[in-house]
Structure formats: C-alpha cells, structure tokens
Coordinates of C-alpha atoms in Angstrom, one line a residue:
X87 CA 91.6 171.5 16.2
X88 CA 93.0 170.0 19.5
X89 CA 96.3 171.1 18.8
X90 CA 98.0 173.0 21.6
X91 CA 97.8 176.0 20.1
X92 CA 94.1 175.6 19.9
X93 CA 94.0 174.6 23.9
X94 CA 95.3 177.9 24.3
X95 CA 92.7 179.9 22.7
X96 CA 89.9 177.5 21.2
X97 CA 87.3 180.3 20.6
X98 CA 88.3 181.7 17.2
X99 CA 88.1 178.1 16.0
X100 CA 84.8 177.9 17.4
X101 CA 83.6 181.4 16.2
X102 CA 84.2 179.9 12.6
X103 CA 81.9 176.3 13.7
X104 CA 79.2 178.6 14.7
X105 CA 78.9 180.4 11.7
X106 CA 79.8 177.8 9.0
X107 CA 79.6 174.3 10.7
X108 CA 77.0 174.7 13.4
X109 CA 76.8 170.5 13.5
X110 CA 80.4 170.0 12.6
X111 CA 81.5 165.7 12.2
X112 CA 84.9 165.8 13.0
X113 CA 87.6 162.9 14.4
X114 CA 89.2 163.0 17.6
X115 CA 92.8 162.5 18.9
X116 CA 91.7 159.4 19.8
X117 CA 90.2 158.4 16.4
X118 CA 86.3 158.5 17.7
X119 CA 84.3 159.9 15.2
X120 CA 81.4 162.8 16.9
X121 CA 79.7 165.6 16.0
X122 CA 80.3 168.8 17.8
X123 CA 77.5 171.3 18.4
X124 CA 78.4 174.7 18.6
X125 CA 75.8 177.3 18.8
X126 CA 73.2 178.1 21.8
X127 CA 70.4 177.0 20.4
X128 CA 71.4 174.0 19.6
X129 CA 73.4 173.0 22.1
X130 CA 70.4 173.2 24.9
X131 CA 68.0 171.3 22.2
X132 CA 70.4 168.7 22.5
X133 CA 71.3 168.8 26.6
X134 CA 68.0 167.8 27.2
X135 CA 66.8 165.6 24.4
X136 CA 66.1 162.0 25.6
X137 CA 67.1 160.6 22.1
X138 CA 70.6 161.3 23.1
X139 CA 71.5 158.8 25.3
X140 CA 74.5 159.0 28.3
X141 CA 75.2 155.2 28.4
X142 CA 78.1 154.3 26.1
X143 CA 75.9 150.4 24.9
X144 CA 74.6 153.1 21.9
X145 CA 77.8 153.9 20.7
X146 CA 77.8 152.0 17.1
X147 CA 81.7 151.5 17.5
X148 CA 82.7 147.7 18.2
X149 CA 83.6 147.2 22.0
X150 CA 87.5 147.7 22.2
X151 CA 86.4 150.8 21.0
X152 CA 84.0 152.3 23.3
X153 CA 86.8 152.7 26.0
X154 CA 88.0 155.7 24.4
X155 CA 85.0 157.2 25.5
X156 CA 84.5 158.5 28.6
X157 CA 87.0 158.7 31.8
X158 CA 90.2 157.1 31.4
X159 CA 90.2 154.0 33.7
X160 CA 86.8 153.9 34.7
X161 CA 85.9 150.9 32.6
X162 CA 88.5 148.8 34.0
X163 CA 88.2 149.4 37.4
X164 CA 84.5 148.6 36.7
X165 CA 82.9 152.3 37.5
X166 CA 81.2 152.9 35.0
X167 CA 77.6 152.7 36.7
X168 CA 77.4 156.1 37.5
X169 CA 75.7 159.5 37.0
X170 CA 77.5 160.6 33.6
X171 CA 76.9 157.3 31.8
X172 CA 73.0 156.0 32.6
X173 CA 69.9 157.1 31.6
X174 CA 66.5 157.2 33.6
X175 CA 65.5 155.1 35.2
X176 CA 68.3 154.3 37.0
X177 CA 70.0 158.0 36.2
X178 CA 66.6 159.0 38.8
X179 CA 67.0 156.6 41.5
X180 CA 70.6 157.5 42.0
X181 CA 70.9 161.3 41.4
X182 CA 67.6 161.2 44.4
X183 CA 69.6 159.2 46.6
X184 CA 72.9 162.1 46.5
X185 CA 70.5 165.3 45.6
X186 CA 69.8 166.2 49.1
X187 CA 73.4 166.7 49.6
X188 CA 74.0 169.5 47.3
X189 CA 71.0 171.6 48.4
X190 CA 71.7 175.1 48.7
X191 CA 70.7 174.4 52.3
X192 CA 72.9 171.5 53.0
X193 CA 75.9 173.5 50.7
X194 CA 75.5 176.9 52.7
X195 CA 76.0 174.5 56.4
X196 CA 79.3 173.4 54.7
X197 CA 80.1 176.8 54.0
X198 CA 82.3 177.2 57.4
X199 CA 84.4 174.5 56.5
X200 CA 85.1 175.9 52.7
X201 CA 86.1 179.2 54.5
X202 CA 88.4 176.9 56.4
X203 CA 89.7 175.1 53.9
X204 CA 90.7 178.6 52.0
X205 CA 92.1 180.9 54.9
X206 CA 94.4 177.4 55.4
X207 CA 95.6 177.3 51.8
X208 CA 96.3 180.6 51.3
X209 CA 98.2 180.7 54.9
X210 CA 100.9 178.5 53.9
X211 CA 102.2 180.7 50.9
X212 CA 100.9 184.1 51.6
X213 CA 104.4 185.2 53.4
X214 CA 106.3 184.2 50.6
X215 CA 104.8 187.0 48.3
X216 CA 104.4 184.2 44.8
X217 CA 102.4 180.6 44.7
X218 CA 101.3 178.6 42.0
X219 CA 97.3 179.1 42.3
X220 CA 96.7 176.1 40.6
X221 CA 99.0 172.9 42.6
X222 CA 98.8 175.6 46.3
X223 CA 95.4 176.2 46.2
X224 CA 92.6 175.6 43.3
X225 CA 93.4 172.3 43.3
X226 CA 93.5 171.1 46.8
X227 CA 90.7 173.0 47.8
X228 CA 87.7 171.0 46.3
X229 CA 89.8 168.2 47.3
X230 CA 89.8 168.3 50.8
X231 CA 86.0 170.0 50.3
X232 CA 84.6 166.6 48.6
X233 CA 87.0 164.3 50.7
X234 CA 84.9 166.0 54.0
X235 CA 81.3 165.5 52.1
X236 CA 82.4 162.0 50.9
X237 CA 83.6 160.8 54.6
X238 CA 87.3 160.0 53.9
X239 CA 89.3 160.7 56.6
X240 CA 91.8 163.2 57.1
X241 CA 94.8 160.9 57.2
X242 CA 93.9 159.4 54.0
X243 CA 93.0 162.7 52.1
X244 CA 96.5 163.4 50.8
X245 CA 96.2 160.0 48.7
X246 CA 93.0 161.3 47.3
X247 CA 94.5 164.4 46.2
X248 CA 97.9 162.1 44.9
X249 CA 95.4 159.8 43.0
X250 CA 93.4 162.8 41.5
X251 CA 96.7 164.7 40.3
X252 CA 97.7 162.1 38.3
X253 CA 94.1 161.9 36.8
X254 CA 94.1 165.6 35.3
X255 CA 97.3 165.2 34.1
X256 CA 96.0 163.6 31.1
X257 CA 99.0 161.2 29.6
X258 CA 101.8 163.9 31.2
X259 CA 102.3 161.5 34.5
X260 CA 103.7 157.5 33.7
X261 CA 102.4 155.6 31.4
X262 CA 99.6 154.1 32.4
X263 CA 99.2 156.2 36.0
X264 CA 95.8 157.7 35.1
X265 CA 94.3 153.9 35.2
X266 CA 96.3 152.7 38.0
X267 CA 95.4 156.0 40.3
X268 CA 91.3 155.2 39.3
X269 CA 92.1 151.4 40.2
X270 CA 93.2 152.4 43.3
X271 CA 91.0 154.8 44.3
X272 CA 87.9 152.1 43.6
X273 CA 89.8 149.8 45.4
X274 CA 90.0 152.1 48.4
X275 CA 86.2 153.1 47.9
X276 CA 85.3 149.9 48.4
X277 CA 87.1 149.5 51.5
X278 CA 85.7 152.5 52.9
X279 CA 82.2 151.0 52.4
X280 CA 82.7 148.4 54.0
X281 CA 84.1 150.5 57.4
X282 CA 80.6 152.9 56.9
X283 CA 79.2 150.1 56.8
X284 CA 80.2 149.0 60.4
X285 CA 81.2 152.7 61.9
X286 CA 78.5 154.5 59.8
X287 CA 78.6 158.8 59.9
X288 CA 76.6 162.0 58.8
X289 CA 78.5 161.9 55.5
X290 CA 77.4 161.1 52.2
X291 CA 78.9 157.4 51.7
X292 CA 77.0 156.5 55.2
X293 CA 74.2 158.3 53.6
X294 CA 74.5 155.9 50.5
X295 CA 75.2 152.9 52.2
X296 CA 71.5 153.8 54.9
X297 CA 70.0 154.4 51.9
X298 CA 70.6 150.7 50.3
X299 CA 69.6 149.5 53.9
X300 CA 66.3 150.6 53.5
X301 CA 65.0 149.3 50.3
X302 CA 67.0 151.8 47.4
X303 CA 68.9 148.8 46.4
X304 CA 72.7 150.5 45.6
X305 CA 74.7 147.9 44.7
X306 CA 78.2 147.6 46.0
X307 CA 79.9 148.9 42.5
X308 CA 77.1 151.5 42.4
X309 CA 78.0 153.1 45.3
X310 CA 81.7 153.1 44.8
X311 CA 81.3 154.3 41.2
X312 CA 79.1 157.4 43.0
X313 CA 81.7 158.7 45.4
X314 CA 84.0 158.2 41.9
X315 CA 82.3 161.1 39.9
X316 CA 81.4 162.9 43.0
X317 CA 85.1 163.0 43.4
X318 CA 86.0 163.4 39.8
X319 CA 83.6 165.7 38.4
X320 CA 83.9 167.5 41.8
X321 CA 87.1 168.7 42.2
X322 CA 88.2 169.1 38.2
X323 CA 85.6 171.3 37.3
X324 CA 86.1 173.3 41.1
X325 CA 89.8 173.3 40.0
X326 CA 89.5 175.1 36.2
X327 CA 86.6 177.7 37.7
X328 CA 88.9 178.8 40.0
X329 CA 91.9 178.8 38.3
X330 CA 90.1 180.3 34.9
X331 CA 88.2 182.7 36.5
X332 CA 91.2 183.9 38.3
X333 CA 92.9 184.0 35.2
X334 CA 90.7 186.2 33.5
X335 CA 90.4 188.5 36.4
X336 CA 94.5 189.1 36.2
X337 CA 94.2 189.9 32.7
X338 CA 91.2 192.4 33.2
X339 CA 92.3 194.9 35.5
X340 CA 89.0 196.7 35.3
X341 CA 86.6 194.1 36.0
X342 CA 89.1 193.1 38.6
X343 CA 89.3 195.9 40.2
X344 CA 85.2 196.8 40.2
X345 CA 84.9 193.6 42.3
X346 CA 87.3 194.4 45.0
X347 CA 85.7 197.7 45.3
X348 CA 82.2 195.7 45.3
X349 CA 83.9 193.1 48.0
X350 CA 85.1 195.9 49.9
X351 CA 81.7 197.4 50.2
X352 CA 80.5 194.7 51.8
X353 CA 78.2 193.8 49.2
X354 CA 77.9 190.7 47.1
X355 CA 76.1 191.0 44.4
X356 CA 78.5 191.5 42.0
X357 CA 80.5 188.4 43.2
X358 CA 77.5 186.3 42.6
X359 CA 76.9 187.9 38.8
X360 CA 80.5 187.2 38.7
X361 CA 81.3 183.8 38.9
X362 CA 78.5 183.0 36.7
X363 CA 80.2 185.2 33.9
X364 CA 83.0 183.5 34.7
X365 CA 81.3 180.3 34.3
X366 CA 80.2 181.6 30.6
X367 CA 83.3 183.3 29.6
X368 CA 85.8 180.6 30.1
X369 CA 83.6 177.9 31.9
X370 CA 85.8 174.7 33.6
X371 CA 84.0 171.9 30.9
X372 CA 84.6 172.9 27.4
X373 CA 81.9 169.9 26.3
X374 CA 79.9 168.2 28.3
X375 CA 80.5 164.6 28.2
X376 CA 79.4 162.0 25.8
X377 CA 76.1 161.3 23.8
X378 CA 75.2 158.8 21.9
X379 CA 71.5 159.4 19.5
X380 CA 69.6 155.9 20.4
X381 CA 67.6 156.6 16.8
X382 CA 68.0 158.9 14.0
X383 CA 67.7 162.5 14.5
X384 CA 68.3 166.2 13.8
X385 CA 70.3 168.9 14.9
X386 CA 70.7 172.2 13.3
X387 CA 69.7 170.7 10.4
X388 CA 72.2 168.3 10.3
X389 CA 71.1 164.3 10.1
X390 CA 72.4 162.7 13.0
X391 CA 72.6 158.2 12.4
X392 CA 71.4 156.0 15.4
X393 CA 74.6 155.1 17.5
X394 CA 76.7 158.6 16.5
X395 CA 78.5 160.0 19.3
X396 CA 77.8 163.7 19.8
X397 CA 79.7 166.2 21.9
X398 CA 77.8 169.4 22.7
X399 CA 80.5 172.2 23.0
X400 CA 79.0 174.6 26.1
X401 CA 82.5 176.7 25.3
X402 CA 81.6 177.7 21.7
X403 CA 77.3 177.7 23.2
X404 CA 78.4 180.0 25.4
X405 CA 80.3 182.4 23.4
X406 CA 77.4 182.6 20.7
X407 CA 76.6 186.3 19.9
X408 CA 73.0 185.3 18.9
X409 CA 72.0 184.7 22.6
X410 CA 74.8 186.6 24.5
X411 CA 75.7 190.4 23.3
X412 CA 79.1 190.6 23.1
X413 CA 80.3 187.3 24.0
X414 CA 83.8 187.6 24.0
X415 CA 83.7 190.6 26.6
X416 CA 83.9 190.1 30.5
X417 CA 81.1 191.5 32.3
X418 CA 81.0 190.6 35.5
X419 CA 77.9 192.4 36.2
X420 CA 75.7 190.7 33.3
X421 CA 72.4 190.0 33.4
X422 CA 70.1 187.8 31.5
X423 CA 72.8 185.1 31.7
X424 CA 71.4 181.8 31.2
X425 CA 74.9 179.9 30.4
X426 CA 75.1 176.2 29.9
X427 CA 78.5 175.7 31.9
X428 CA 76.9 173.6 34.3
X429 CA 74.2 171.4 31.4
X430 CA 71.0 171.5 31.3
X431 CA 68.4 169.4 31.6
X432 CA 68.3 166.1 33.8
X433 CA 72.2 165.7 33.7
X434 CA 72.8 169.3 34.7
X435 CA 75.5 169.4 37.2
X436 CA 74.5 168.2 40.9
X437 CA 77.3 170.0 42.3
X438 CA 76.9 173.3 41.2
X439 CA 75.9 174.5 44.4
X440 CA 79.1 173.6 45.8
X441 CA 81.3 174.7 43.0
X442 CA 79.8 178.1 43.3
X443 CA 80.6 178.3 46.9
X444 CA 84.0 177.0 46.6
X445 CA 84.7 179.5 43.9
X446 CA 82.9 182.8 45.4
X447 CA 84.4 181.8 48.8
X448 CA 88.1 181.3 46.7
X449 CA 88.2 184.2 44.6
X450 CA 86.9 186.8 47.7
X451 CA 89.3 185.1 49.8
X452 CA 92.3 185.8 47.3
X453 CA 91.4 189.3 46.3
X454 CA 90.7 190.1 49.9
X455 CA 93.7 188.9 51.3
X456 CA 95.8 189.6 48.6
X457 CA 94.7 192.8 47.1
X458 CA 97.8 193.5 44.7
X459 CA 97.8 189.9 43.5
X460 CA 99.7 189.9 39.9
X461 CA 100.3 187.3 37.3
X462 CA 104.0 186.3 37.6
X463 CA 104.4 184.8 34.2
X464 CA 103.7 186.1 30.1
X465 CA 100.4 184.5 29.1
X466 CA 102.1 182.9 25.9
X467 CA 103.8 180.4 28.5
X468 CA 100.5 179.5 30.1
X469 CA 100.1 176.1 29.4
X470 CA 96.6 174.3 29.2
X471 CA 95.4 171.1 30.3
X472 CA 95.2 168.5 26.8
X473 CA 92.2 167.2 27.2
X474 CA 88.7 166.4 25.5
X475 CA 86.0 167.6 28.2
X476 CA 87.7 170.0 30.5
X477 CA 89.4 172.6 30.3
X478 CA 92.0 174.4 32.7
X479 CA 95.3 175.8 32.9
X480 CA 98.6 173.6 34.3
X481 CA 100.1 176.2 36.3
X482 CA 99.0 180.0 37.1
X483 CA 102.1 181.7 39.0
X484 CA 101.0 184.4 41.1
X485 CA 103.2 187.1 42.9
X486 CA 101.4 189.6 45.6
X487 CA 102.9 191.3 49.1
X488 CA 103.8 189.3 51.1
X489 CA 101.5 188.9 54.5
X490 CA 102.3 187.6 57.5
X491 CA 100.3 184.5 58.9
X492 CA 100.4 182.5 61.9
X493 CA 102.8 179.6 59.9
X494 CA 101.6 176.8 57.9
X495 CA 97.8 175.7 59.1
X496 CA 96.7 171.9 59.9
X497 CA 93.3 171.3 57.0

C-alpha cells in the first residue's frame, strides 16, 4: 500500500481489506501506526462515534510525534484550533458561528458568481482546442470561489492560489514550501482580521470577527485557523471532484454521453444523481481525517486500545458491494446512494453545499461548452497526487474544438 502504483488504482487493494481485513493495523509512510476501516458498515459506526476523538492530545504517540498527523504546517503556524481537530463543545460553537454560510440558501445566492468564475476559466483556453483541467480550471475555481466567501481581495487572490499550490503538492515543491506557504498564509489571515476588523464587510471573516463582538468569544488564532480549513478543505476536495469526476466521465463514453443528452434537455436531474456518484465512485477524500479512540473500543470486531489512531477509508466504504450493487460500475443515475464522501455525523463536511455547486456548475459548463472534449494523454501516464487523505490527479490534459471567445476574461 501507498506505493504509486497503488495511488493509481487503490481499489483492488481495498477490495481484498474488505473481505479479509475489514479493521486492518497497518503503518504509514510516515511511520504512524492506524487502523484502516474499510467496509460500509463500519466505517459510518465509526464517523459518528464520540469515543473517537478529532483532537490529536489522544494520540498515545510522544509529542514530536503527533505532527505527523494532520495538515502539514498547521501546528507550527499555530492552526490547529479548528474544525477538523476539536471535539464538542468547542467543535459546536464554531461550526454555528460558519454554518449559516453554507446553507443551500446562502450557497444558491453565490451561485451567479460560481457561473462567473467558470465561463472565465474556461474562456482563456477554450480557443486553443487543449488545457490542463486540473492547473486552468479545477483548481483555480474553488480558489477564487472561497477567496470571494472568505473576503480576500481580488488583488491578493493570486497569492492564495500560489500558497495553496504548493500545499497539494505534497513534498514535490522545495523543501520545506508546504510549511512556509501555511506560515504565510496565517500570517496574512491575521492581517486581514485586523483590516475586517476596522473596514468590516458581508463576508464570512467580518461575519466571524461580529460574531466575537457580540459575546461568541473567537479568539484571534481561532478565527485565523477557521478561514485556514475553510480554505484548505475547501478548494482541495472542489479540486479532486472536479478533476475525478471528469476523469471518469472521459473514460466512460456512455455515461458521458447520457448526461449531455440529459444537459441538453434542459433537465437536471441526472446532473444532480451524478455528481453524487461521482462523489461515491472516486470521491476527492480517500479517508477522512484523523481519529484517535479516547477509551477502548470495537470495530468490526477488532479491539481498538485507548489513544490508537484510526483512519476510516470512505474510498474502500464506498466501493463496498454489501451496501452498494455493483460498486465498481458508474451509474450516474443511481439511486439509494447514501455515500460517505462527504462524513457523517457531526464532522460531515460544512461545505458540501458549495462543492456540489462548484462541481455541477463545472462539469455542465465543460460538457456544454465543450461538447467533444477528449482526454489528450494514455491513462497509464496519469499521475496521482501522493498523499494520505486526499486524493486527485496532478495533471488531466484535455483536447476539444476549439471555440472562439471574447479573449482572456478579468475573475
């Protein structure tokens, strides 16, 4: 496991887990000891069970080692009071104070701006009939989405997206970069709290920041280490739905092709049963992050000791032929599908409302625009991301027609 080879194609590996390991111990690339959870059942037992705890003080390894858990950089620059790593009660009082943001309400009145944001991207390369999916659009897109939500301004949005390209290139950038990029980006953070705090907006740092004003008591490093994850785990996971799903639909001609007619209908059902097989057939997180069991406990029938970490695999849950009939299929018009890319439970994600706009408004956008859309390159040079939680491809090169556009458009 974790080879490259396995990044490639993890799911036969995970096939044999489910049926032979279900609760497998095994030790990671960075020499962390966890237990993987593989099958459906078990996996959602263990999303929401409140003996696994998200803050990394129960991991039974000595200090030095308990920053090999979790984001690279984040303890460091001192961010690690956020949503991913605390448990209730603070996990409550700060998932409140952002919740309202990611209504489907308050998502659908961003919608405009995601439509934007596409038709943009996809007008500076659509007359040169080829594009890289993944560094000309995927990626910048929730970039720019979550910079507009967060209140950074435009002229200091190309740093954001310089900062978070070095994060997901797990180790490939300088040595070093991935913690320098999340120093600077707290650094900045912070200085942008203290400008919302004089110039406040209607965006969700000034939202924070009134919030605190009125008795919710967010510290300084609480509310930088907020508009962290909302950045990290909102444009990563945005970045591998889009770029996965797409993916899949170049390899699959004939779901591919029943969505365009469906798009060209004018109807969108099948785009929303879509993305959520997307989301289950090659999901962006391949485990959710890390758990730590606060007592002794059991999973799948497998002992667990007080201070194990455990890593619930939603890829290998979500391929499990006991709760989905045949997993390893594409069916964009499936039913009945109750996946766990997103979590479950208190941590599920916040932002999935977004995500799922960002990647129904992408995908439409692409395949409406750019209806012969082909993959330019042999799958076994694909390359995938190296990483522990997430999981996305490098590069997806794309040719189509070319269109013509009104020239490269201002985001």
């Amino acid at each position: 496991m974790f080879t490259w080879e396995f990044a490639t194609d993890p799911y036969p590996a995970y096939g044999w887990l489910r049926e032979h390991a279900p609760v497998h111990r095994t030790t990671l690339p960075s020499g962390v000891e966890a237990w993987l959870v593989t099958r459906y059942a078990d996996a959602r037992q263990a999303l929401a069970d409140q003996r696994l705890s998200k803050n990394p003080a129960h991991h039974d390894e000595p200090a030095h080692a308990r920053g090999r858990t979790g984001i690279p950089g984040e303890r460091k620059a001192e961010l690690m009071t956020h949503l991913l790593n605390i448990d209730p009660p603070d996990h409550t009082r700060l998932r409140r104070l952002v919740s309202k943001a990611f209504t489907p309400r308050t998502v659908a009145e961003f919608a405009p701006r995601v439509q934007e944001l596409t038709d943009s991207l996809i007008d500076r390369f659509a007359a040169g009939g080829e594009a890289d999916l993944i560094h000309e659009f995927a990626f910048p897109l929730p970039i720019y989405a979550i910079c507009d939500l967060l209140g950074v301004p435009r002229e200091d949005q190309d740093d954001f997206r310089d900062w978070a390209g070095m994060m997901i290139r797990h180790g490939k950038g300088p040595r070093g970069g991935v913690a320098r990029s999340v120093k600077k980006m707290r650094g900045y953070l912070l200085e942008l709290i203290h400008r919302k705090r004089e110039d406040p907006g209607e965006d969700l740092i000034s939202g924070l920041i009134r919030a605190s004003n009125h008795g919710e008591h967010l510290t300084e490093n609480e509310a930088a280490a907020m508009a962290f994850i909302l950045l990290f785990a909102g444009f990563e996971t945005t970045v591998n739905l889009i770029g996965n799903g797409m993916y899949a639909l170049l390899r699959d001609p004939g779901q591919r092709e029943r969505l365009q007619s469906s798009l060209a209908a004018g109807e969108s059902e099948l785009l929303d049963t879509g993305i959520e097989e997307l989301l289950r057939y090659d999901g962006p997180v391949e485990m959710a992050t890390w758990r730590f069991a606060t007592r002794p406990l059991t999973i799948g029938g497998q002992d667990i000791a007080a201070g194990d970490p455990v890593l619930v695999v939603l890829a290998a849950a979500d391929r499990d032929p006991d709760r989905f009939p045949d997993p390893d299929t594409l069916d964009l018009g499936r039913r009945d599908n109750q996946h766990l890319g997103y979590g479950h439970g208190i941590h599920y994600c916040l932002g999935a409302p977004l995500a799922r706009l960002e990647a129904r408004t992408a995908l439409a956008t692409l395949l409406r625009r750019l209806p012969d859309l082909r993959l330019a390159a042999d799958p076994a040079d694909l390359r995938w991301r190296g990483g522990l939680i997430m999981r996305g491809l490098r590069t997806l090169p794309v040719a189509f027609t070319p269109t013509g556009t009104d020239g490269p458009s201002k985001l």
